Coordinates of C-alpha atoms and ligand atoms in Angstrom, one line a residue:
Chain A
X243 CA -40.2 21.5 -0.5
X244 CA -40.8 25.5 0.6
X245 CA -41.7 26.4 4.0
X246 CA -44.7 27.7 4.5
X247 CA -44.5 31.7 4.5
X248 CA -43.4 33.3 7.6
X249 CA -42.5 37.0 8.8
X250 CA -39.0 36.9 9.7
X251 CA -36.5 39.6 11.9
X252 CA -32.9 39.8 12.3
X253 CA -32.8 41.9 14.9
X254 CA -28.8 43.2 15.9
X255 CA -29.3 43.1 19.9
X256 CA -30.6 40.6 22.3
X257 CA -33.1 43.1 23.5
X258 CA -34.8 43.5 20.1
X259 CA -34.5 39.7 19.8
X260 CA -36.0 38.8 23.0
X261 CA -39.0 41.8 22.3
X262 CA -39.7 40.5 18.8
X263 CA -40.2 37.0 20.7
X264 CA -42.4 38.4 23.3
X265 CA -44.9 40.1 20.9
X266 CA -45.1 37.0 18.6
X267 CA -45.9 34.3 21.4
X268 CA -46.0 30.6 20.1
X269 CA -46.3 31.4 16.8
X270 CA -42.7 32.8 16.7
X271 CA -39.4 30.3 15.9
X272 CA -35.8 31.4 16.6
X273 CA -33.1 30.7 13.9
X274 CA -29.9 29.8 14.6
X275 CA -27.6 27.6 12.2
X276 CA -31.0 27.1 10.6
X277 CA -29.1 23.2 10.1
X278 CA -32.2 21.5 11.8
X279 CA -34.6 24.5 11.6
X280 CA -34.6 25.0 8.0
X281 CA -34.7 21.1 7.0
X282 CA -37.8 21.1 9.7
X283 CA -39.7 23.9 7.9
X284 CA -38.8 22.6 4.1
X285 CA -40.5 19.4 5.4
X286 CA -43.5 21.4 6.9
X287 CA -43.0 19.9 9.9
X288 CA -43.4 23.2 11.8
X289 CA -44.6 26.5 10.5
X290 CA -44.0 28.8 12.6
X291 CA -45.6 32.3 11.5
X292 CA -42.7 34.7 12.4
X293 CA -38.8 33.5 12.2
X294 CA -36.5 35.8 14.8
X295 CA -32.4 35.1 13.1
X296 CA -30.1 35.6 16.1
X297 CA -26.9 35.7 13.3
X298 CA -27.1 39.4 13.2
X299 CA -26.6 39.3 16.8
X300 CA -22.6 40.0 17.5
X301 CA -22.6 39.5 21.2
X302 CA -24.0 36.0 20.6
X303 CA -20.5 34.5 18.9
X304 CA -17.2 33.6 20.4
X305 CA -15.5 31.9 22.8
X306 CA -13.7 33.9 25.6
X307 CA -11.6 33.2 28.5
X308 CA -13.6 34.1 32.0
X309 CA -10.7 33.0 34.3
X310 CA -11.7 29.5 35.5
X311 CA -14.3 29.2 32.8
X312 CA -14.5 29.6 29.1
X313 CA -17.6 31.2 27.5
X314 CA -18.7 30.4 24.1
X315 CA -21.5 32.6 22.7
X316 CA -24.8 30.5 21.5
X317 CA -24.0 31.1 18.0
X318 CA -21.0 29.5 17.7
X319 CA -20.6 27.4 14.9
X320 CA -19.0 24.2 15.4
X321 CA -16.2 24.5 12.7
X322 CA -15.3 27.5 15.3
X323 CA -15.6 25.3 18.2
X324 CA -13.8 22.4 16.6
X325 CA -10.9 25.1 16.2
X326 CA -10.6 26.9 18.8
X327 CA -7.0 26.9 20.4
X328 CA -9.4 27.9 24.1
X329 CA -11.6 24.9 23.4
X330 CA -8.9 22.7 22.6
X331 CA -7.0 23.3 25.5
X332 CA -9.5 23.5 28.2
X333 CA -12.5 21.3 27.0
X334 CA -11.1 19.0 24.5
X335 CA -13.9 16.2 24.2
X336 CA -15.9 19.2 23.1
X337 CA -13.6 20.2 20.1
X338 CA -13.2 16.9 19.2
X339 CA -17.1 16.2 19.3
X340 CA -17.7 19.5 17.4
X341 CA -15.4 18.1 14.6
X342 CA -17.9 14.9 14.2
X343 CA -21.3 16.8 13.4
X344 CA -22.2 16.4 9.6
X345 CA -20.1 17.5 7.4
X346 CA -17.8 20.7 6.8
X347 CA -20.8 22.2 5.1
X348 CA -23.3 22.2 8.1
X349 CA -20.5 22.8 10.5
X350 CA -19.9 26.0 9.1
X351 CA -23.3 27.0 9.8
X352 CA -24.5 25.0 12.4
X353 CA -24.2 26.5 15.8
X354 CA -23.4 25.0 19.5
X355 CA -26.6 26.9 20.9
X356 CA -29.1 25.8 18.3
X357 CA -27.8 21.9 18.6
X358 CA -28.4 22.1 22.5
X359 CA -31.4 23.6 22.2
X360 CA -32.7 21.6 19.0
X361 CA -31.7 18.3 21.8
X362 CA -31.7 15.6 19.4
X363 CA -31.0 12.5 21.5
X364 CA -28.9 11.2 18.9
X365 CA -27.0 14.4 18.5
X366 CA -23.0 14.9 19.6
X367 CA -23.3 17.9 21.3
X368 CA -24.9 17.2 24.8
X369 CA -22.7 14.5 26.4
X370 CA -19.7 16.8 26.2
X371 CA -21.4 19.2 27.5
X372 CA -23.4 17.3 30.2
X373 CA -19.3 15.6 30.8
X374 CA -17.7 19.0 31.4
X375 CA -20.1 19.9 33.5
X376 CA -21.1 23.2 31.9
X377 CA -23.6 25.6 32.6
X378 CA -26.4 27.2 30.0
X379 CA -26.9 30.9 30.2
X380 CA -30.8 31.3 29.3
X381 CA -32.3 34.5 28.6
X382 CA -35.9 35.9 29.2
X383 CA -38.2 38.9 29.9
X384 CA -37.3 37.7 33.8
X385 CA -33.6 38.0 33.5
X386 CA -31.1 35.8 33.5
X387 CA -30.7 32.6 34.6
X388 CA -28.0 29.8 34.7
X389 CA -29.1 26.3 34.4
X390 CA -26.8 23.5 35.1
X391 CA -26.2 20.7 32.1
X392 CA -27.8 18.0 34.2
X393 CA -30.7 19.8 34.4
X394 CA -30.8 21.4 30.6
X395 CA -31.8 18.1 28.7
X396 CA -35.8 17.7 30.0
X397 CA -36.6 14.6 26.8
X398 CA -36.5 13.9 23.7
X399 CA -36.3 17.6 21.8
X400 CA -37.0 19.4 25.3
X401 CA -35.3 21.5 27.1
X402 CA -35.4 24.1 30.3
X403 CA -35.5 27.0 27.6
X404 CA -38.4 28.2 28.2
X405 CA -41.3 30.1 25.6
X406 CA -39.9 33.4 25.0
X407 CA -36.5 32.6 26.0
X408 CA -32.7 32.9 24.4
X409 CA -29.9 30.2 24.8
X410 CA -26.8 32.9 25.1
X411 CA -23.7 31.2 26.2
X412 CA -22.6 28.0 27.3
X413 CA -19.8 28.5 30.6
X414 CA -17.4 25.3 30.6
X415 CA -15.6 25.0 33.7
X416 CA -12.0 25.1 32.5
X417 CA -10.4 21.5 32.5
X418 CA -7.0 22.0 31.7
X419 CA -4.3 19.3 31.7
X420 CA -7.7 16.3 32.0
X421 CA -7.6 14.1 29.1
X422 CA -10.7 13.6 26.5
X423 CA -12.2 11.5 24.1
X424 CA -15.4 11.6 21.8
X425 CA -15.8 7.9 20.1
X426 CA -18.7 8.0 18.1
X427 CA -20.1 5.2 16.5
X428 CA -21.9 5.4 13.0
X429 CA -21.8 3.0 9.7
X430 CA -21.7 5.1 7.3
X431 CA -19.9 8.5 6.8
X432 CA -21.7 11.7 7.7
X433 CA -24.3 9.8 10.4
X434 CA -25.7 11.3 13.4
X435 CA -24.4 9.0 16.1
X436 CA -26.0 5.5 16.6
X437 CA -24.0 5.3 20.0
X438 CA -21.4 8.0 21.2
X439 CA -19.4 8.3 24.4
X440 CA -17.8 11.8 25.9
X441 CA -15.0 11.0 28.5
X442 CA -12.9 13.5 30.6
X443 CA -10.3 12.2 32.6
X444 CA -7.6 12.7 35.2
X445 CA -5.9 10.8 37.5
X446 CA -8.5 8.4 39.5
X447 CA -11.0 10.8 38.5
X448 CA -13.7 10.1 35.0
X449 CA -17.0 12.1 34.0
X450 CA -18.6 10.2 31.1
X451 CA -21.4 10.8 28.9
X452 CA -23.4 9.0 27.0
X453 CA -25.3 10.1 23.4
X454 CA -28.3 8.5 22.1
X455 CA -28.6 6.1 25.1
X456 CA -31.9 7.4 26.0
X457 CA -34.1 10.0 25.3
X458 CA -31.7 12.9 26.9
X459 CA -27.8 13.1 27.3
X460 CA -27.1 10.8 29.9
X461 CA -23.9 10.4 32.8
X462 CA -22.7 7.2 33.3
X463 CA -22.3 7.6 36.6
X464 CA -21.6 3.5 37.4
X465 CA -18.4 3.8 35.6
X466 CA -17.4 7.4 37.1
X467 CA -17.9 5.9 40.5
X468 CA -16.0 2.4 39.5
X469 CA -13.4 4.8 38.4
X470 CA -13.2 6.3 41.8
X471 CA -13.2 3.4 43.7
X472 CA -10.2 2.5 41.5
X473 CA -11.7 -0.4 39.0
X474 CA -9.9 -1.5 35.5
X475 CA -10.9 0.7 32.6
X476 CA -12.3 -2.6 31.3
X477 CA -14.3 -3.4 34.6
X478 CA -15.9 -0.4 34.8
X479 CA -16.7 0.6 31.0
X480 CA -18.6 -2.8 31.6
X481 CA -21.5 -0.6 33.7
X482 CA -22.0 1.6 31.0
X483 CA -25.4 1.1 30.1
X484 CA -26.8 0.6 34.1
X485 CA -29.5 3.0 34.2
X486 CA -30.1 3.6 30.7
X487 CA -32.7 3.1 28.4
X488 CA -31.8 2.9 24.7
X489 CA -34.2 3.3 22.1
X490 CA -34.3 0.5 19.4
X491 CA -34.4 1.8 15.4
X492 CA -33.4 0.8 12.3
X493 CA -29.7 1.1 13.3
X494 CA -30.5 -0.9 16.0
X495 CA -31.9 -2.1 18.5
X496 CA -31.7 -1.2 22.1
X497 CA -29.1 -4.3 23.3
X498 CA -27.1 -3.7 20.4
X499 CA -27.0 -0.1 21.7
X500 CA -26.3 -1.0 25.6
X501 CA -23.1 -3.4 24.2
X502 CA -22.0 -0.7 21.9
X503 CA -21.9 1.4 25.0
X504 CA -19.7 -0.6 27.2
X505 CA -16.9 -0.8 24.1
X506 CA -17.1 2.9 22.9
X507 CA -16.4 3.6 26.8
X508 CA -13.7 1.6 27.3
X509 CA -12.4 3.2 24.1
X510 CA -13.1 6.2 24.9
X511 CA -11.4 5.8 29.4
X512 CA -8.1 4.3 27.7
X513 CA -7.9 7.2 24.9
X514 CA -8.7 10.2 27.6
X515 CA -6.5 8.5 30.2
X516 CA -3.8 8.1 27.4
X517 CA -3.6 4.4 26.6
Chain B
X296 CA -41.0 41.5 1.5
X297 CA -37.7 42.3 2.3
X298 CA -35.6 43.9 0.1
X299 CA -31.9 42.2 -0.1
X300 CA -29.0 43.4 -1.5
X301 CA -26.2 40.4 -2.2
X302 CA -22.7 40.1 -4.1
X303 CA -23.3 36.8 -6.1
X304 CA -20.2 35.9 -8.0
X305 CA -18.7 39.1 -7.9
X306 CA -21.8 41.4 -9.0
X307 CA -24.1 43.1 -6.4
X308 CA -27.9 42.4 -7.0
X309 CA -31.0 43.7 -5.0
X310 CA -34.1 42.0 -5.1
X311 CA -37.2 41.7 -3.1
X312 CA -37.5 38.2 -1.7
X313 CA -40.2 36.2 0.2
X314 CA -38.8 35.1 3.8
X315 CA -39.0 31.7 2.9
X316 CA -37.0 31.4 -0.2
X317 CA -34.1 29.1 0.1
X318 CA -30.4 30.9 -1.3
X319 CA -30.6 27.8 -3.9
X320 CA -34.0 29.1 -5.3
X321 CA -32.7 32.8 -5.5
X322 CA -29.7 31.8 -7.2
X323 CA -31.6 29.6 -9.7
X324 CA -34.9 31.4 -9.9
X325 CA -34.1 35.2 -9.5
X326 CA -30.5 35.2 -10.5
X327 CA -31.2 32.2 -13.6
X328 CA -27.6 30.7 -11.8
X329 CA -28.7 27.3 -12.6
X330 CA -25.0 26.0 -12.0
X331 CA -26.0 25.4 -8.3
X332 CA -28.4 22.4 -8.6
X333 CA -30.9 20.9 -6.1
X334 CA -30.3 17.3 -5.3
X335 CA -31.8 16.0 -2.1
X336 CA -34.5 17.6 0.3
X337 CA -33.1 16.4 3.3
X338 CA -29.7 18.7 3.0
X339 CA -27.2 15.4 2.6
X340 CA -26.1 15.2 -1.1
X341 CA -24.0 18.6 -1.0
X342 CA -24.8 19.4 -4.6
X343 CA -25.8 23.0 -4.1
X344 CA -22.7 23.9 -2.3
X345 CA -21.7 27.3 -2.7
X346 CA -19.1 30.1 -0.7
X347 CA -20.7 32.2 1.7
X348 CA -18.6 35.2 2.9
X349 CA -15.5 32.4 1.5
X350 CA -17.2 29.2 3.5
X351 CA -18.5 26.4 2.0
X352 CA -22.5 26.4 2.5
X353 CA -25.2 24.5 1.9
X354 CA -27.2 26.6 0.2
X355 CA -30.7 24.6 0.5
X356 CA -30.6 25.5 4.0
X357 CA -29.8 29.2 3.9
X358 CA -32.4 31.1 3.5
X359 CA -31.9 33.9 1.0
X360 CA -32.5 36.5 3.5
X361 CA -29.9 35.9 5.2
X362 CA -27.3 36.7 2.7
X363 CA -28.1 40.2 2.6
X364 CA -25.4 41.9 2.4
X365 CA -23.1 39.2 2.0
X366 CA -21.3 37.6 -0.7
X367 CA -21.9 34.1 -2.4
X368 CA -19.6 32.2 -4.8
X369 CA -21.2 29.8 -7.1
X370 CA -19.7 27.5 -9.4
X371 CA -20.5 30.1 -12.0
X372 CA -18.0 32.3 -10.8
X373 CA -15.1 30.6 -10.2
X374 CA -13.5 30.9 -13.8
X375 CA -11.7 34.0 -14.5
X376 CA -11.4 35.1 -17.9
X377 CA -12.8 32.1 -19.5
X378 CA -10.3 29.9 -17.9
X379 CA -10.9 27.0 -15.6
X380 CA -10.6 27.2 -12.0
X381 CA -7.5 24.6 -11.4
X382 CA -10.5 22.6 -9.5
X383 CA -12.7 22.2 -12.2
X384 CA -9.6 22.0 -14.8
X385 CA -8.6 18.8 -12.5
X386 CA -12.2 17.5 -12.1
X387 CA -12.2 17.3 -16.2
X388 CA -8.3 16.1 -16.5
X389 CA -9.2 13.1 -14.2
X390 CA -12.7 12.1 -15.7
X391 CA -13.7 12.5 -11.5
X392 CA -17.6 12.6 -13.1
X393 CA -20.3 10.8 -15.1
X394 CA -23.5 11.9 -14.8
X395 CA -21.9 15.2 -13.3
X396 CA -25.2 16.2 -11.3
X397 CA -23.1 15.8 -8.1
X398 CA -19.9 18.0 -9.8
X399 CA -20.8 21.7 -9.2
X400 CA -20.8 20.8 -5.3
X401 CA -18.1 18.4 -4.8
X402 CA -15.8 21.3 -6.9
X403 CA -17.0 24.0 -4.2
X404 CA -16.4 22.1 -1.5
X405 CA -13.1 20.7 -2.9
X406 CA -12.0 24.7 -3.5
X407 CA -13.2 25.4 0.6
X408 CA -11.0 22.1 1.6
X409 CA -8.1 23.2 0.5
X410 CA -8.4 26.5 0.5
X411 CA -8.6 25.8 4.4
X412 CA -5.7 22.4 3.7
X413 CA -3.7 22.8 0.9
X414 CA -1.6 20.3 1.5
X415 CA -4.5 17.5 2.7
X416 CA -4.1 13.8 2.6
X417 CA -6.2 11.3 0.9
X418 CA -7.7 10.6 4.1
X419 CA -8.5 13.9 5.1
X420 CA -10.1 14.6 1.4
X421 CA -12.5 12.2 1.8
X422 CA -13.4 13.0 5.1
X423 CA -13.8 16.8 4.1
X424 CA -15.7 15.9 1.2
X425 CA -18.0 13.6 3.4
X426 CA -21.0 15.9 2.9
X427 CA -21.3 15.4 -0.9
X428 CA -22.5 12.6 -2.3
X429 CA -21.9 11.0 -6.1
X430 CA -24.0 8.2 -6.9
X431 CA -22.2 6.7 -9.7
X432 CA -18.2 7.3 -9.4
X433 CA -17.3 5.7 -5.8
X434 CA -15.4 8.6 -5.7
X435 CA -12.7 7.3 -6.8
X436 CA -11.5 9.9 -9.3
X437 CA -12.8 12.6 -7.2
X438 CA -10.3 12.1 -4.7
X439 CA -7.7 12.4 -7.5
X440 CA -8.5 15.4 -8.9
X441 CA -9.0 17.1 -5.5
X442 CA -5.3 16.0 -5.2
X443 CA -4.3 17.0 -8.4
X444 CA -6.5 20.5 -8.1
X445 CA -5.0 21.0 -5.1
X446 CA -1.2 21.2 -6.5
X447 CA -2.4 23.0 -9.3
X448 CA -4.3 25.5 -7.3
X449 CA -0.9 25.9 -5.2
X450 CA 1.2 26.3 -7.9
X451 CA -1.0 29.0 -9.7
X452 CA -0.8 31.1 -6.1
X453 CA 3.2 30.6 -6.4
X454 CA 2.9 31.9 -9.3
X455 CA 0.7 34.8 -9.0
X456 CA 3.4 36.0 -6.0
X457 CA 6.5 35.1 -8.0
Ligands
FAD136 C1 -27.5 16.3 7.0 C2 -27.3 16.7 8.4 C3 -26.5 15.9 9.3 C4 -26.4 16.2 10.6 N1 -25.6 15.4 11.4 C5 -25.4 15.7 12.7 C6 -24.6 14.9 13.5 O1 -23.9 14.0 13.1 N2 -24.5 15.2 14.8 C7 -25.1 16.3 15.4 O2 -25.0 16.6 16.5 N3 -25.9 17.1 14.6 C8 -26.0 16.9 13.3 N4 -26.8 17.7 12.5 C9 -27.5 18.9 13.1 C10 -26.6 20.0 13.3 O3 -25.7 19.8 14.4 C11 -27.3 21.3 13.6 O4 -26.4 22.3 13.4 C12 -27.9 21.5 15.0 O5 -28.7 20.5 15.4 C13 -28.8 22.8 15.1 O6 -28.0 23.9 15.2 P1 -28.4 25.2 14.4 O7 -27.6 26.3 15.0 O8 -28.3 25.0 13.0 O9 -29.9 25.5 15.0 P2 -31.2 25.8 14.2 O10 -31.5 24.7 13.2 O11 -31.3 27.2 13.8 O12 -32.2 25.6 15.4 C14 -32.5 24.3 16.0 C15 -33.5 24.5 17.1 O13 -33.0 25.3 18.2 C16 -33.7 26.6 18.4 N5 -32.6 27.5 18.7 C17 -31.5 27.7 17.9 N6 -30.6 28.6 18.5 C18 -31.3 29.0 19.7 C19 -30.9 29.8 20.8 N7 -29.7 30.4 20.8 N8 -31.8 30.0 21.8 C20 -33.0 29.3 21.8 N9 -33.4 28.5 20.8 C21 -32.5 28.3 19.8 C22 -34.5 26.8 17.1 O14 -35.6 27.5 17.4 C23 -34.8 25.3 16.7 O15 -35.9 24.8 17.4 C24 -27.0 17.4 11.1 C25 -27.8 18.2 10.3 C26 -28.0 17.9 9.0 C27 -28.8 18.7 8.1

């Protein structure tokens, strides 16, 4: 189908961006990747009446070094993230979970910001990021304000990015020399994941997250703190789904999920830890 | 409505566009590049695969506004001189079709792939052709031509340098 008609902007600074936001109110929708935006709108799902493009924004793309931190700019794409040598080295669950999204096709356009913000439970973006303990740089008419992972993911499709606000850049505390793993389970090729697990790792030390285990990016902090108090991978990837809450669909159903989450993060331990 | 001004296989047009339209309907509609094809709503099946700025897109969710001032590849334009593209040479040499609805897509994404991999495995040719989908092949022969377009697309670079 066509979307519904819409005004649309691309304005080249974040200033014109977050203006043209402010004077259109509710009815206004930013674009990104347009990967989830687009297929929303051709659906009809949403019309929004005026579209604001943030890819004519430079400031908005790259990844830089920021001493102990990289910074990736919201519009990222996650074929750049997947590649980066900076990514690679310091956040590695993150280029690896980067390289799982859809296919080559949507990964070229697709964009770090827009999949945080879009907050899909079942999307592969969150639990790195929730794992690496990032911050989220979120920009409004009231300034600037840094938002810690943990606190980003509000439920299903919600955020802390509030009405009138811009995701800019994600800031990943640097973790060089940890180990990482992204397993990610699916059935068929080219899936969104049914169960996925992000694990960082260094000696006696794990922060694991869960995808699609409830309706937000979840920690599994019974295994972290099993891992601290020196368990067996095994033994503690056994209290992976403690606290959760898995939704049941047609790829199935929520004990199915919570057993799919202890083996995914015992894969996932023995792979970061090197085993 | 916006006026846009986009290279499409190397000619530079400028059209007025609604917001809304999708690159696919441009291409198709405005430009009559009917090469690109529509196969899914849902942006899975790959089929209207084309190059933006030299990266494989799918070009049911770009909107045409968005290309301006940017250039697109279709299928339409990778023959030079009324010779095959080594891809789509290899596509016919190893039968990799039958209805050929999926074709103009999986050949565009096959060009990006190794473009980016020239020298990929079978393994990794199926995973980066993972976002288009043939429903009558099993994909079988696509995976050999993408092989055998890959050589061919190597050797015709040596031999351009040479
Ligand atoms: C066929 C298909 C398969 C897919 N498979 C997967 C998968 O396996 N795993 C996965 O994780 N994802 C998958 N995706 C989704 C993909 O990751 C999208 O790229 C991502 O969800 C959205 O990013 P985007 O940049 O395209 O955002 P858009 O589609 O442009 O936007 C998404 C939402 O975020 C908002 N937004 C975007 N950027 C910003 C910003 N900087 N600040 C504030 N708001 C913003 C938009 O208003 C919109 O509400 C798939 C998509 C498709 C079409």
């Amino acid at each position: 189908m066509i979307p519904t008609a819409f005004d649309y902007v691309a304005p080249t600074s974040l200033e014109d961006a977050l203006s043209a936001l402010a004077e259109a109110g509710d009815d206004a929708k930013v674009l990104g990747g347009g990967q989830s935006l687009l297929p929303v709108l051709r659906l009809r799902l949403n019309a929004p009446e005026k579209i604001v493009d943030l890819s004519r924004i430079d400031s908005l793309r790259g990844i830089s070094d920021d001493g102990d931190t990289i910074v990736i700019g919201a519009m990222t794409t996650h074929d750049e993230v997947a590649r980066s040598e900076l990514v690679r080295e310091h956040a590695a669950v993150l280029a690896e979970a980067a390289s799982t999204v859809a296919d080559p096709q949507i990964r070229h356009r697709g964009t770090l910001g827009g999949a945080l913000v879009h907050a899909d439970p079942a999307g592969d973006l969150g639990a790195p990021v929730l794992a690496l303990d990032a911050e989220l740089v979120v920009v409004g008419a009231g300034g600037e304000r840094r938002i810690p992972a943990g606190e980003f993911f509000q439920d299903l499709f919600e955020t802390a990015v509030g009405e009138g606000e811009l995701l800019t850049a994600i800031r990943i505390p640097k973790h060089t020399g940890w180990g990482g793993a992204y397993e990610k389970f699916v059935r068929v090729s080219h899936q969104w994941s049914i169960v996925a697990v992000a694990a960082v790792t260094r000696d006696g030390e794990a922060k694991v997250a869960l995808t699609n285990m409830g309706s937000t990016p979840l920690r599994a902090s019974a295994v972290e703190s099993a891992i601290a108090d020196g368990a067996s991978v095994k033994d503690a990837a056994a209290k992976a789904a403690e606290g959760t809450n898995p939704p049941s669909d047609l790829n199935g159903d929520s004990d199915y999920r919570a057993h799919l989450a202890t083996v995914l993060t015992r894969r996932a331990l023995a792979r970061a830890m090197g085993g | 409505m916006p006026r846009i001004s986009v290279k499409v296989d190397g000619v530079t047009y400028s059209d007025d566009v609604e917001p809304r339209t999708l690159l696919v309907h441009y291409l198709r509609e405005t430009l009559g590049k009917v090469g690109t094809v529509i196969g899914c709503d849902t942006s899975n099946c790959g089929a209207c695969t084309v190059h933006l700025d030299g990266r494989s897109v799918k070009s049911c969710n770009v909107l045409a506004v968005q290309a301006d001032g940017r250039e697109v590849t279709t299928i339409e334009g990778l023959a030079t001189n009324g010779r095959l593209h080594p891809m789509q040479q290899a596509f016919h040499d190893c039968h990799a079709l039958q209805c050929g609805f999926c074709t103009p897509g999986m050949i565009m994404q096959a060009v990006d792939l190794v473009t980016e991999n020239p020298n990929a495995s079978e393994a990794e040719i199926r995973e980066g052709m993972e976002g288009n989908l043939c429903r009558c092949t099993g994909y079988h022969n696509i995976v050999k031509a993408v092989q055998q377009g890959a050589s061919a697309t190597a050797s015709a670079a040596g031999g351009e340098q040479s």
